mmCIF file of C-alpha atoms and ligand atoms in Angstrom:
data_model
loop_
_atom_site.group_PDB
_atom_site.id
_atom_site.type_symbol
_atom_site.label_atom_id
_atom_site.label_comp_id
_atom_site.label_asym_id
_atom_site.label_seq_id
_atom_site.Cartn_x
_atom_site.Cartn_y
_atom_site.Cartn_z
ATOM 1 C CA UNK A 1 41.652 147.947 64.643
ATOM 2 C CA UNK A 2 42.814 148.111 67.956
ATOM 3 C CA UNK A 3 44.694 151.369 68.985
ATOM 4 C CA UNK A 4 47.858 151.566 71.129
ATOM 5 C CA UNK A 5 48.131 152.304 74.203
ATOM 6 C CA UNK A 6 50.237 155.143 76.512
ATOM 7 C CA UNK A 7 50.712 154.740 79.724
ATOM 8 C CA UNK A 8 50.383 157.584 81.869
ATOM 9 C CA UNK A 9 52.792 157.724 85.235
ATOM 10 C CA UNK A 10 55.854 155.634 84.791
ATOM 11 C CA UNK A 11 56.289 154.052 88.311
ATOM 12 C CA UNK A 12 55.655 150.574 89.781
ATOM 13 C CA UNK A 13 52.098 150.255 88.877
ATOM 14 C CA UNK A 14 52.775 151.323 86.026
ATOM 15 C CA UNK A 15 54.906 148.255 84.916
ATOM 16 C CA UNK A 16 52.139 146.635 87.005
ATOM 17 C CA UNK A 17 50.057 148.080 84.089
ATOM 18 C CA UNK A 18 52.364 147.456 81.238
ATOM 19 C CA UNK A 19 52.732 143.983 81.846
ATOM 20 C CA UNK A 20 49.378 142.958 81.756
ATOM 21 C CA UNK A 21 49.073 145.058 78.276
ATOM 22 C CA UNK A 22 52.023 143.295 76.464
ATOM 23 C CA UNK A 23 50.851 139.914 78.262
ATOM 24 C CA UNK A 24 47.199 140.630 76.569
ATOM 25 C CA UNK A 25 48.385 141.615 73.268
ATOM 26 C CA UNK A 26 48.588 145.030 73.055
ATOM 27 C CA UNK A 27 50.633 147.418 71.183
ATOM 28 C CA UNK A 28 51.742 149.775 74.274
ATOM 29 C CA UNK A 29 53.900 152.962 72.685
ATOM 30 C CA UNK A 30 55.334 153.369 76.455
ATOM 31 C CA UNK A 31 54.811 155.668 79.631
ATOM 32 C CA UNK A 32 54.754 159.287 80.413
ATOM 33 C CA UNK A 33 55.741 161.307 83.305
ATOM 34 C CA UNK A 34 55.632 164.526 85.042
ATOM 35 C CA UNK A 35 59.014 163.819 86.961
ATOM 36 C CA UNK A 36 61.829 164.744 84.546
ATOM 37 C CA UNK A 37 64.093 162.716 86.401
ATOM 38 C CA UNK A 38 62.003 159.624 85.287
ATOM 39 C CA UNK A 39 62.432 160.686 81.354
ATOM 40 C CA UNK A 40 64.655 158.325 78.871
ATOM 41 C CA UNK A 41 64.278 155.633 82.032
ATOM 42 C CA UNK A 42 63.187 151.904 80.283
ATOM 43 C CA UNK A 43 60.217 150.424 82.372
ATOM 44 C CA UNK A 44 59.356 146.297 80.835
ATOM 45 C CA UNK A 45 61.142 147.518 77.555
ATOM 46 C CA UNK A 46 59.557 150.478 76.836
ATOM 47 C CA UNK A 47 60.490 154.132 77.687
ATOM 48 C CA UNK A 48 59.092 156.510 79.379
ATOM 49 C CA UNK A 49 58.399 159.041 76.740
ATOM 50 C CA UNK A 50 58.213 162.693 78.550
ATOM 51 C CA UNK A 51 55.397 164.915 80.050
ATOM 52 C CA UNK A 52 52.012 165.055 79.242
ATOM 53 C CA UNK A 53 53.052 167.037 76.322
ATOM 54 C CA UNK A 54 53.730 163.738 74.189
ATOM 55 C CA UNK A 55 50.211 163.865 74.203
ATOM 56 C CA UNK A 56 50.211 166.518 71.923
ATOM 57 C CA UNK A 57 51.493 164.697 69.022
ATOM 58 C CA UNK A 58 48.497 162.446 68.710
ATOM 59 C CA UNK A 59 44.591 162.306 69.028
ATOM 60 C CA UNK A 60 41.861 160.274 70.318
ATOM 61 C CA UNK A 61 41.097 159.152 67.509
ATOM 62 C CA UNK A 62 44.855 157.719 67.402
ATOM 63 C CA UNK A 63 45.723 156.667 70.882
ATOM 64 C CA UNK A 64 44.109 155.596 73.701
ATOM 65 C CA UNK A 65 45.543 155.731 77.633
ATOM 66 C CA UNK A 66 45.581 153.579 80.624
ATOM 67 C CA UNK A 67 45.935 154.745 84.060
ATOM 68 C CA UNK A 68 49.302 153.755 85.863
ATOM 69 C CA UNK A 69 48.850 156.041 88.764
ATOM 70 C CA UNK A 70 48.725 153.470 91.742
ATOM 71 C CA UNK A 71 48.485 155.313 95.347
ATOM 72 C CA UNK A 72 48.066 153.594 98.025
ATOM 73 C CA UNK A 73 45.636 154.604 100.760
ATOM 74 C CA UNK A 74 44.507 157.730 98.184
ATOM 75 C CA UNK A 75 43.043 157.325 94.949
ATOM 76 C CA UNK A 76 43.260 161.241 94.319
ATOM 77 C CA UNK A 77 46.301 161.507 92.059
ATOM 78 C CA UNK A 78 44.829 158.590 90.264
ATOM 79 C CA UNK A 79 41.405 160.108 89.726
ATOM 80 C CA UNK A 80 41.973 163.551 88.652
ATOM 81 C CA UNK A 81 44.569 162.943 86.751
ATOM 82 C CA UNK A 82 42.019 160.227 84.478
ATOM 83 C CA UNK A 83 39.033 162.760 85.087
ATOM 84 C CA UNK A 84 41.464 165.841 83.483
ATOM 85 C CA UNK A 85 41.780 164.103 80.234
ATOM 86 C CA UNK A 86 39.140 162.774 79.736
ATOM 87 C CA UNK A 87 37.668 166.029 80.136
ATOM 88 C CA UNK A 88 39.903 166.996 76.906
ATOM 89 C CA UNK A 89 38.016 163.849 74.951
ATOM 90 C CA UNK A 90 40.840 161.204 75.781
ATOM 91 C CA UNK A 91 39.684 157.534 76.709
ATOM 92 C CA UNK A 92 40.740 155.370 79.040
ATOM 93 C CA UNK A 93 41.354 151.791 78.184
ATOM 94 C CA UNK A 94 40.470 148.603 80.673
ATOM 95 C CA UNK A 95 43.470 146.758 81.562
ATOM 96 C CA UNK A 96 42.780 142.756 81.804
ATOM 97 C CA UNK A 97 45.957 140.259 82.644
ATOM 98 C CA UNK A 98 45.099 137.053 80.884
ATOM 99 C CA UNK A 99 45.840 135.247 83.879
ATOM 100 C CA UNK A 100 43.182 137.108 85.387
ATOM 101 C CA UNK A 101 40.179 134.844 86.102
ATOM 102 C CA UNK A 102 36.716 136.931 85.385
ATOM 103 C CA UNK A 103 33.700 135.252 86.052
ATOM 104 C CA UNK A 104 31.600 135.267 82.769
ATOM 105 C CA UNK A 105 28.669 135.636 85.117
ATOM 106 C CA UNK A 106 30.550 138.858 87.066
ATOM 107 C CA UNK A 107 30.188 142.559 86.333
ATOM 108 C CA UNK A 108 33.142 145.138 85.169
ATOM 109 C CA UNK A 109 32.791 148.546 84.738
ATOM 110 C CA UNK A 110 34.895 150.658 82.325
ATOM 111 C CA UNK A 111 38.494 151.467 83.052
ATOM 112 C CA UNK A 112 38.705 148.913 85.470
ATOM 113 C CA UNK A 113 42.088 146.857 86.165
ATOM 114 C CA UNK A 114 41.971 143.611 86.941
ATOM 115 C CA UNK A 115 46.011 142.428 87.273
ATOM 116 C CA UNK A 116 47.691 139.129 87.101
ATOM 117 C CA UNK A 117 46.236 135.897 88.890
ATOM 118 C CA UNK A 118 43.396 138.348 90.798
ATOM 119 C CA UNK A 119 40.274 136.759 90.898
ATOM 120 C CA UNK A 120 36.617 138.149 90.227
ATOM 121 C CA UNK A 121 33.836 135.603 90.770
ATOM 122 C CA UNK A 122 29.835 134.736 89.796
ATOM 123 C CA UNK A 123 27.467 137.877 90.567
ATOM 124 C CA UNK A 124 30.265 140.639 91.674
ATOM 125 C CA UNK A 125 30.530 143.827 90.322
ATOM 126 C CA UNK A 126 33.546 145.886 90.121
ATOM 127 C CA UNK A 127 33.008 149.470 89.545
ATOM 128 C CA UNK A 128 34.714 152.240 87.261
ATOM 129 C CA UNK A 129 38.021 152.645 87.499
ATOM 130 C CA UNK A 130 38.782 149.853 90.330
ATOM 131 C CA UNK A 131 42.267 148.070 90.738
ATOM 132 C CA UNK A 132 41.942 144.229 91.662
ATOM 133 C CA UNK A 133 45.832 144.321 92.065
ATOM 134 C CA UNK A 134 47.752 141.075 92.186
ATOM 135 C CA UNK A 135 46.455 137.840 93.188
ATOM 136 C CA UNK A 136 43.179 139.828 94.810
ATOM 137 C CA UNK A 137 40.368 137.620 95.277
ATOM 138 C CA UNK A 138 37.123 139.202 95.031
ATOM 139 C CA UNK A 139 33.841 136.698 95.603
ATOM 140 C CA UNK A 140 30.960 136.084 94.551
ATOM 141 C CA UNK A 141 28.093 139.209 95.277
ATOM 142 C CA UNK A 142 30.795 141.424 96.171
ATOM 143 C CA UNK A 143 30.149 145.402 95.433
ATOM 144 C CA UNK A 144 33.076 147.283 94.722
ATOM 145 C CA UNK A 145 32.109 151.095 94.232
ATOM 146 C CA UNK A 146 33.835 153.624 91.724
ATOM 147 C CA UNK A 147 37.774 153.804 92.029
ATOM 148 C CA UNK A 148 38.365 151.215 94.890
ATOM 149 C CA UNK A 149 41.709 149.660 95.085
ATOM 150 C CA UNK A 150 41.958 145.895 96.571
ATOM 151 C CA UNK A 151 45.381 145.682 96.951
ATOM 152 C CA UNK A 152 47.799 142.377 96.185
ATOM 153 C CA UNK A 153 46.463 139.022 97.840
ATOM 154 C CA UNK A 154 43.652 140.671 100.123
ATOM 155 C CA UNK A 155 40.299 138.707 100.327
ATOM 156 C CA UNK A 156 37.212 139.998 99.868
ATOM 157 C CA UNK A 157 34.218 137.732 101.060
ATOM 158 C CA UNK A 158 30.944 136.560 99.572
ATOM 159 C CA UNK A 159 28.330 139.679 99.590
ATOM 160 C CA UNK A 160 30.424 142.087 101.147
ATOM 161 C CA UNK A 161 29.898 145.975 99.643
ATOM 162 C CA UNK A 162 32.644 148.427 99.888
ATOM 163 C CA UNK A 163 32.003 152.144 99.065
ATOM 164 C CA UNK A 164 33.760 154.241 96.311
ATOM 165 C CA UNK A 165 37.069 155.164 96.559
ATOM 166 C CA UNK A 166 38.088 152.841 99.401
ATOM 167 C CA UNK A 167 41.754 150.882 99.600
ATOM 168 C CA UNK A 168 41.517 147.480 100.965
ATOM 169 C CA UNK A 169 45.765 147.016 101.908
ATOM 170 C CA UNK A 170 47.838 143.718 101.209
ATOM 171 C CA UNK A 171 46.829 140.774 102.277
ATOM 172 C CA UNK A 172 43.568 142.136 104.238
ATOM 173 C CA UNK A 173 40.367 139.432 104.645
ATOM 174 C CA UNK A 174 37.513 141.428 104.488
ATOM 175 C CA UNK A 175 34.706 138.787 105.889
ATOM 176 C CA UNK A 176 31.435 137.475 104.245
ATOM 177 C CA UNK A 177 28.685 140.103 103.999
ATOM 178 C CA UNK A 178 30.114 143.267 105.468
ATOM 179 C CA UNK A 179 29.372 146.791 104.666
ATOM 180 C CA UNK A 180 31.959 149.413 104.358
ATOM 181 C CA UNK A 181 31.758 153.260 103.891
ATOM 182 C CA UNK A 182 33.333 155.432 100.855
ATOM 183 C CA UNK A 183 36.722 156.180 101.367
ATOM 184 C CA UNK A 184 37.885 153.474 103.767
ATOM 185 C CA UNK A 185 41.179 152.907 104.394
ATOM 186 C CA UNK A 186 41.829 148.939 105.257
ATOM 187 C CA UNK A 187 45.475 148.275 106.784
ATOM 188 C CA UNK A 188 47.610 145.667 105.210
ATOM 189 C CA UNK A 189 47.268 142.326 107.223
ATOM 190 C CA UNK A 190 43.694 143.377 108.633
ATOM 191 C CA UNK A 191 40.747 141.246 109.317
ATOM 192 C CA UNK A 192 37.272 143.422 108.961
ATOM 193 C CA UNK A 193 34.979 141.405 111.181
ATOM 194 C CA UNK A 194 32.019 144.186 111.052
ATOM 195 C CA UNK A 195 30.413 146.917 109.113
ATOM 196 C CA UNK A 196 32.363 150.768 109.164
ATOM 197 C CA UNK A 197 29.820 153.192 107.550
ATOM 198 C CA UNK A 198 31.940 156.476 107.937
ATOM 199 C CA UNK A 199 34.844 155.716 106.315
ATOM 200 C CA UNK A 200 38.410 156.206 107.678
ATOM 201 C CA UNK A 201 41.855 153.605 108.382
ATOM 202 C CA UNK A 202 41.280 150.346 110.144
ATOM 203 C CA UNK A 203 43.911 148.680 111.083
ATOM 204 C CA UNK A 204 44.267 145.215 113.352
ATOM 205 C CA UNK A 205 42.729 141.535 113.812
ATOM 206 C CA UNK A 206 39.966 142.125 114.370
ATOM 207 C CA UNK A 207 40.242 145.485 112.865
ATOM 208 C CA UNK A 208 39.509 148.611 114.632
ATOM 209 C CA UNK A 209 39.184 152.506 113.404
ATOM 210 C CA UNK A 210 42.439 154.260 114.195
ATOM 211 C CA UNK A 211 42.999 158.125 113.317
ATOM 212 C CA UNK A 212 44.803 159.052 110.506
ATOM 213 C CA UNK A 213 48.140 160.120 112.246
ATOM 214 C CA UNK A 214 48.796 156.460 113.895
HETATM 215 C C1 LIG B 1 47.854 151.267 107.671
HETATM 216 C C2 LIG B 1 48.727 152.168 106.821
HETATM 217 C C3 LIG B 1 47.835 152.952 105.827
HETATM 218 C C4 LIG B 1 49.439 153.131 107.756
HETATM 219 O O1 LIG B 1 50.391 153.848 107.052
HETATM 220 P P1 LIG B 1 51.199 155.030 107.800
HETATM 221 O O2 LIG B 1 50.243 156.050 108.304
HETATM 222 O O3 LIG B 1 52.273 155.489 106.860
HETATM 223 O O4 LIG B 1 51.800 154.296 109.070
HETATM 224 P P2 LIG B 1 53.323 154.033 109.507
HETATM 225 O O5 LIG B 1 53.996 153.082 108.586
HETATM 226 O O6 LIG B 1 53.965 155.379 109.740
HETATM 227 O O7 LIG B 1 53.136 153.301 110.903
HETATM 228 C C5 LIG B 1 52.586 153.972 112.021
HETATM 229 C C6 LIG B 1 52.282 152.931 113.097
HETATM 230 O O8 LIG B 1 51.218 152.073 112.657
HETATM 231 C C7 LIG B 1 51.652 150.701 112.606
HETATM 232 N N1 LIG B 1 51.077 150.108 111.403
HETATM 233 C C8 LIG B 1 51.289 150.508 110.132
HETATM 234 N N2 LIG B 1 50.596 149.732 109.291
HETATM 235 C C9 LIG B 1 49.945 148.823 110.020
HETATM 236 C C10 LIG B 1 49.096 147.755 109.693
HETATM 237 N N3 LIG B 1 48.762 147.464 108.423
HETATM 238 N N4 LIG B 1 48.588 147.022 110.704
HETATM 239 C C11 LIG B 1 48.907 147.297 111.985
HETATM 240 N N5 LIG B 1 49.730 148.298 112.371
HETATM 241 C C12 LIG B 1 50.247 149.065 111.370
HETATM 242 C C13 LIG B 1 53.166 150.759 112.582
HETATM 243 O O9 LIG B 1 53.738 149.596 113.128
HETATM 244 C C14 LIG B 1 53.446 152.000 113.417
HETATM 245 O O10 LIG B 1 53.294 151.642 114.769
HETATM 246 P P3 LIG B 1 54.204 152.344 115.922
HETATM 247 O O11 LIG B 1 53.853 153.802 115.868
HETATM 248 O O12 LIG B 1 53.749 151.660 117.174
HETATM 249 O O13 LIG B 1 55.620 152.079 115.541
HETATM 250 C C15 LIG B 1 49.769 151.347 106.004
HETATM 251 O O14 LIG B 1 50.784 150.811 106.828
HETATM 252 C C16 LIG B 1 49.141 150.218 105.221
HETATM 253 O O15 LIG B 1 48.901 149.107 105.710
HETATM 254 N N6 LIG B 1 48.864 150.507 103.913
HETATM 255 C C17 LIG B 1 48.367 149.548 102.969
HETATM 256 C C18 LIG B 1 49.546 148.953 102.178
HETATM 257 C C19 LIG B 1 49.133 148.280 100.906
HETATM 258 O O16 LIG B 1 47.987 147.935 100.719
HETATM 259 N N7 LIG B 1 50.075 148.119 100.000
HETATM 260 C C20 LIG B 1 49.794 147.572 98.691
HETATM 261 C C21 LIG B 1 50.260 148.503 97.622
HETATM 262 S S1 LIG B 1 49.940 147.916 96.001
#
């Protein structure tokens, strides 16, 4: 039998999150979070529970989690937060919206999150942990490393490999073939017309390395 499901972070991805749970059938018991402020709030009909400490009143055996940090630009608090407990034997569940279309012939690593109307097609493969956030297309031969976060409606072309950790903003293209380095940061809007190896914020059409303090 399946077991439920606690969110951890309570803020929008985390509905994000808790949406695509409920709308697969899940039994979600409802959100934690380290912001006090947030506790006894309702997020899609379910509350947000308390600190990590609710934890303590179940097992692994009992409960599983799902990752509702979002961050945009930073995958960090996302990350270390799902690396910490699983490092105390707590599993991390993969979050699929049914009206996410997954080709049969595509491959998704564990913990991934594919969200509602995103699309994965024939031959990619979508690495631990990755977000394909809202109405994401990602095509066919694509390479998404560990922990990268293609952000609502941006486009990710045929055979194009992007390295671990990277953010590819709103509404980016990201054209056919192109190689990008770990931890890139891709502006929303952006078109990526060539390959970045070393990482860093693009920004523009066509886009162009900027520093971090724009
Ligand atoms: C590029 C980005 C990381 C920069 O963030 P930031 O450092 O906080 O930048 P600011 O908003 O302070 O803007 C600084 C300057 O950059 C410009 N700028 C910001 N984002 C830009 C973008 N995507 N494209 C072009 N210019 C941009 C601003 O107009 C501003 O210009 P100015 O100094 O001439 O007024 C951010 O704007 C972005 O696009 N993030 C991705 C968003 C996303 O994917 N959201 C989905 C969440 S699920």
């Amino acid at each position: 039998m399946k077991l439920p499901v606690l969110i951890i972070g309570a803020g929008g991805h985390a509905a994000v999150v808790a949406d695509a749970l409920l709308a697969a059938g899940e039994r979600v018991l409802g959100f934690t979070n380290t912001d006090t402020a947030r506790h006894d709030r309702v997020v899609c009909g379910l509350h947000v529970l308390g600190d990590d400490r609710v934890l303590d009143a179940h097992t692994p055996d009992t409960l599983t989690l799902a990752n509702g940090l979002g961050g945009v630009g930073s995958v960090a608090a996302r990350l270390t937060m799902q690396q910490r407990l699983q490092a105390r034997g707590w599993r991390f569940v993969d979050v699929r919206h049914p009206a996410a279309l997954v080709s049969r012939f595509a491959r998704v690593h564990d913990g991934a999150q594919l969200l509602a109307a995103s699309v994965v097609q024939a031959g990619a493969e979508v690495g631990e942990g990755c977000i394909v956030n809202t109405a994401a297309v990602v095509e066919h031969d694509v390479t998404l490393g560990g922990w990268v976060h293609v952000a609502p409606r941006a486009l990710v072309c045929g055979d194009v490999a992007i390295g671990a950790r990277s953010h590819i903003g709103a509404g980016a293209i990201v054209r056919q073939g192109i190689r990008l380095g770990e931890e890139t940061v891709v502006g929303a809007g952006a078109v990526v017309v060539r390959d970045f190896a070393g990482g860093g914020l693009l920004i523009g059409v066509p886009a162009y390395p900027v520093e971090h303090d724009l």
